[in-house]
Amino acid sequence: MSYPTQDKSSLYKSGMPTLGFSTSSSTNTEDCAISNGFARSIGITSNDVLDRKIKQMMGFIEQEANEKVEEIDAKAEEEFNIEKGRLVQQHRLKIMETYDRKEKAVELQKKIQSSTMLNQARLRVLKAQDDHVGNVIEETKKRLSDITRDQAKYLEVLKSLIVQGLFQLMEATVALRCREVDVSLVQRAVPDAIKVYKQATSKEAVIKIDTECFLPTGTFGGVELSAMRGRIRVVNTLETRLDMIAQQLLPDIRNTLFGRNPNRRFLD
């Protein structure tokens, strides 16, 4: 690389140093000339000195630039790592919160499904038990016909049913309905029932047996009493009495059939 030659005066004006010699006064001109002559005598020119100075300055500037670049790179890398860590932590927390919510939702759904299935199973068990109790009651109703086969026993039953009806109505005139096959037995039971009623209440009672409108054919037995032209009615058939007793004894029936329920606190 070549540079244009400059004389001493131009170098002095530009402020460039020359081999460390002072240029502060014109009285040193001869000394500088001697020094330059010495430099030329050993093969060193002013251009060589200038090149060396420029190279030194360029090296220094390049070194400072490289150090500045490294410093900027290190600072940028540090800031990048800090920001990256912050973003990673932030998103990690969001992901954890999302999965926590999903996990809680799944657990809640499992509990709901488990509770639903358990309730459905309990309802199926209760329905099966109710069906079994109903079958037992229906089977008992079918056996009510055995009571009517024993005429003497059935006569006492009719007498008791009529007396109960009279006590509930407490009326002087009562209409009575029964099965067509039971008319003769009812006619025999009515006088005794009126006698018992009169002894207990000191009141007279007249019972009129309806011989035109009988109880339905599917009725197993018993009587139906009414007063005030049918506005007051007491149904004392064997089926209604069985249903009444079954409702009262339902807890005992359940305990007998299925055992005591440990979750039941009250027996009323």
Short mmCIF file of N, CA, C and O in Angstrom, two decimals, residues 31-81:
data_model
loop_
_atom_site.label_atom_id
_atom_site.label_comp_id
_atom_site.label_asym_id
_atom_site.label_seq_id
_atom_site.Cartn_x
_atom_site.Cartn_y
_atom_site.Cartn_z
N ASP A 31 17.71 19.94 13.89
CA ASP A 31 17.74 18.63 14.57
C ASP A 31 16.85 17.62 13.86
O ASP A 31 17.22 16.46 13.71
N CYS A 32 15.65 18.08 13.40
CA CYS A 32 14.74 17.16 12.69
C CYS A 32 15.35 16.72 11.39
O CYS A 32 15.23 15.58 10.97
N ALA A 33 16.05 17.71 10.73
CA ALA A 33 16.67 17.33 9.47
C ALA A 33 17.75 16.30 9.69
O ALA A 33 17.89 15.36 8.93
N ILE A 34 18.50 16.49 10.78
CA ILE A 34 19.54 15.51 11.10
C ILE A 34 18.94 14.17 11.40
O ILE A 34 19.40 13.12 10.95
N SER A 35 17.80 14.19 12.18
CA SER A 35 17.14 12.92 12.53
C SER A 35 16.60 12.24 11.29
O SER A 35 16.72 11.03 11.12
N ASN A 36 15.98 13.03 10.40
CA ASN A 36 15.45 12.44 9.17
C ASN A 36 16.58 11.91 8.31
O ASN A 36 16.44 10.88 7.63
N GLY A 37 17.65 12.63 8.33
CA GLY A 37 18.77 12.13 7.58
C GLY A 37 19.27 10.82 8.14
O GLY A 37 19.62 9.91 7.40
N PHE A 38 19.24 10.71 9.48
CA PHE A 38 19.66 9.46 10.12
C PHE A 38 18.69 8.33 9.77
O PHE A 38 19.09 7.20 9.49
N ALA A 39 17.34 8.67 9.76
CA ALA A 39 16.36 7.65 9.42
C ALA A 39 16.52 7.19 7.99
O ALA A 39 16.42 6.00 7.69
N ARG A 40 16.82 8.15 7.08
CA ARG A 40 16.98 7.75 5.70
C ARG A 40 18.24 6.91 5.55
O ARG A 40 18.31 6.02 4.73
N SER A 41 19.26 7.27 6.40
CA SER A 41 20.50 6.51 6.29
C SER A 41 20.34 5.06 6.69
O SER A 41 21.09 4.21 6.22
N ILE A 42 19.36 4.75 7.56
CA ILE A 42 19.14 3.35 7.98
C ILE A 42 17.98 2.72 7.24
O ILE A 42 17.49 1.66 7.61
N GLY A 43 17.42 3.41 6.23
CA GLY A 43 16.38 2.85 5.36
C GLY A 43 14.96 3.09 5.83
O GLY A 43 14.06 2.39 5.39
N ILE A 44 14.71 4.00 6.76
CA ILE A 44 13.35 4.29 7.24
C ILE A 44 12.93 5.61 6.68
O ILE A 44 13.62 6.62 6.90
N THR A 45 11.82 5.61 5.96
CA THR A 45 11.29 6.83 5.38
C THR A 45 10.10 7.29 6.19
O THR A 45 9.55 6.56 7.02
N SER A 46 9.66 8.51 5.94
CA SER A 46 8.48 9.06 6.64
C SER A 46 7.21 8.31 6.27
O SER A 46 6.30 8.17 7.07
N ASN A 47 7.14 7.81 5.03
CA ASN A 47 5.96 7.02 4.62
C ASN A 47 5.85 5.73 5.42
O ASN A 47 4.76 5.29 5.80
N ASP A 48 7.00 5.12 5.68
CA ASP A 48 6.98 3.90 6.49
C ASP A 48 6.49 4.19 7.90
O ASP A 48 5.72 3.42 8.50
N VAL A 49 6.94 5.26 8.44
CA VAL A 49 6.48 5.63 9.80
C VAL A 49 5.00 5.89 9.80
O VAL A 49 4.27 5.47 10.70
N LEU A 50 4.53 6.60 8.77
CA LEU A 50 3.10 6.90 8.70
C LEU A 50 2.27 5.63 8.56
O LEU A 50 1.22 5.46 9.21
N ASP A 51 2.76 4.70 7.73
CA ASP A 51 2.04 3.41 7.58
C ASP A 51 1.96 2.67 8.91
O ASP A 51 0.93 2.10 9.27
N ARG A 52 3.09 2.68 9.60
CA ARG A 52 3.11 1.96 10.87
C ARG A 52 2.15 2.59 11.86
O ARG A 52 1.42 1.90 12.57
N LYS A 53 2.12 3.92 11.91
CA LYS A 53 1.21 4.59 12.82
C LYS A 53 -0.25 4.32 12.47
O LYS A 53 -1.10 4.07 13.33
N ILE A 54 -0.50 4.39 11.14
CA ILE A 54 -1.89 4.13 10.71
C ILE A 54 -2.30 2.70 11.03
O ILE A 54 -3.42 2.44 11.50
N LYS A 55 -1.39 1.75 10.80
CA LYS A 55 -1.69 0.34 11.11
C LYS A 55 -1.93 0.15 12.60
O LYS A 55 -2.80 -0.60 13.03
N GLN A 56 -1.08 0.86 13.41
CA GLN A 56 -1.29 0.76 14.86
C GLN A 56 -2.65 1.32 15.26
O GLN A 56 -3.38 0.73 16.07
N MET A 57 -3.00 2.47 14.66
CA MET A 57 -4.30 3.06 14.98
C MET A 57 -5.44 2.16 14.50
O MET A 57 -6.45 1.95 15.21
N MET A 58 -5.32 1.60 13.30
CA MET A 58 -6.34 0.71 12.78
C MET A 58 -6.47 -0.56 13.64
O MET A 58 -7.57 -1.04 13.91
N GLY A 59 -5.31 -1.08 14.07
CA GLY A 59 -5.36 -2.26 14.94
C GLY A 59 -6.04 -1.95 16.26
O GLY A 59 -6.83 -2.76 16.79
N PHE A 60 -5.69 -0.76 16.81
CA PHE A 60 -6.31 -0.36 18.08
C PHE A 60 -7.82 -0.18 17.91
O PHE A 60 -8.62 -0.64 18.74
N ILE A 61 -8.21 0.50 16.81
CA ILE A 61 -9.65 0.70 16.56
C ILE A 61 -10.36 -0.63 16.35
O ILE A 61 -11.46 -0.88 16.86
N GLU A 62 -9.70 -1.52 15.57
CA GLU A 62 -10.31 -2.83 15.32
C GLU A 62 -10.44 -3.65 16.60
O GLU A 62 -11.44 -4.32 16.84
N GLN A 63 -9.39 -3.56 17.44
CA GLN A 63 -9.45 -4.28 18.72
C GLN A 63 -10.57 -3.75 19.59
O GLN A 63 -11.33 -4.52 20.19
N GLU A 64 -10.65 -2.38 19.66
CA GLU A 64 -11.74 -1.81 20.45
C GLU A 64 -13.11 -2.18 19.87
O GLU A 64 -14.06 -2.49 20.61
N ALA A 65 -13.20 -2.19 18.53
CA ALA A 65 -14.48 -2.57 17.90
C ALA A 65 -14.83 -4.02 18.20
O ALA A 65 -15.99 -4.35 18.51
N ASN A 66 -13.81 -4.89 18.13
CA ASN A 66 -14.07 -6.31 18.43
C ASN A 66 -14.50 -6.49 19.88
O ASN A 66 -15.42 -7.27 20.19
N GLU A 67 -13.80 -5.78 20.78
CA GLU A 67 -14.19 -5.87 22.19
C GLU A 67 -15.60 -5.34 22.41
O GLU A 67 -16.39 -5.91 23.18
N LYS A 68 -15.92 -4.24 21.70
CA LYS A 68 -17.28 -3.69 21.83
C LYS A 68 -18.32 -4.66 21.28
O LYS A 68 -19.39 -4.85 21.87
N VAL A 69 -17.98 -5.30 20.16
CA VAL A 69 -18.91 -6.28 19.57
C VAL A 69 -19.11 -7.45 20.52
O VAL A 69 -20.24 -7.92 20.74
N GLU A 70 -18.00 -7.93 21.11
CA GLU A 70 -18.12 -9.04 22.06
C GLU A 70 -18.96 -8.63 23.27
O GLU A 70 -19.77 -9.41 23.78
N GLU A 71 -18.73 -7.38 23.73
CA GLU A 71 -19.51 -6.90 24.87
C GLU A 71 -21.01 -6.82 24.53
O GLU A 71 -21.87 -7.24 25.31
N ILE A 72 -21.27 -6.28 23.33
CA ILE A 72 -22.68 -6.18 22.90
C ILE A 72 -23.30 -7.57 22.74
O ILE A 72 -24.43 -7.83 23.16
N ASP A 73 -22.51 -8.50 22.13
CA ASP A 73 -23.01 -9.87 21.95
C ASP A 73 -23.29 -10.54 23.30
O ASP A 73 -24.30 -11.22 23.48
N ALA A 74 -22.35 -10.36 24.25
CA ALA A 74 -22.53 -10.97 25.57
C ALA A 74 -23.75 -10.40 26.28
O ALA A 74 -24.56 -11.14 26.87
N LYS A 75 -23.90 -9.05 26.18
CA LYS A 75 -25.06 -8.42 26.81
C LYS A 75 -26.35 -8.87 26.14
O LYS A 75 -27.35 -9.17 26.81
N ALA A 76 -26.33 -8.93 24.79
CA ALA A 76 -27.53 -9.38 24.07
C ALA A 76 -27.85 -10.83 24.41
O ALA A 76 -29.03 -11.20 24.59
N GLU A 77 -26.81 -11.67 24.50
CA GLU A 77 -27.03 -13.08 24.85
C GLU A 77 -27.61 -13.21 26.25
O GLU A 77 -28.53 -14.01 26.50
N GLU A 78 -27.09 -12.41 27.17
CA GLU A 78 -27.60 -12.45 28.54
C GLU A 78 -29.06 -12.00 28.60
O GLU A 78 -29.90 -12.65 29.24
N GLU A 79 -29.35 -10.86 27.92
CA GLU A 79 -30.74 -10.39 27.90
C GLU A 79 -31.66 -11.39 27.21
O GLU A 79 -32.80 -11.61 27.64
N PHE A 80 -31.13 -12.02 26.14
CA PHE A 80 -31.94 -13.02 25.44
C PHE A 80 -32.23 -14.21 26.36
O PHE A 80 -33.38 -14.70 26.41
N ASN A 81 -31.23 -14.68 27.08
CA ASN A 81 -31.44 -15.81 27.98
C ASN A 81 -32.42 -15.45 29.10
O ASN A 81 -33.27 -16.26 29.49
#
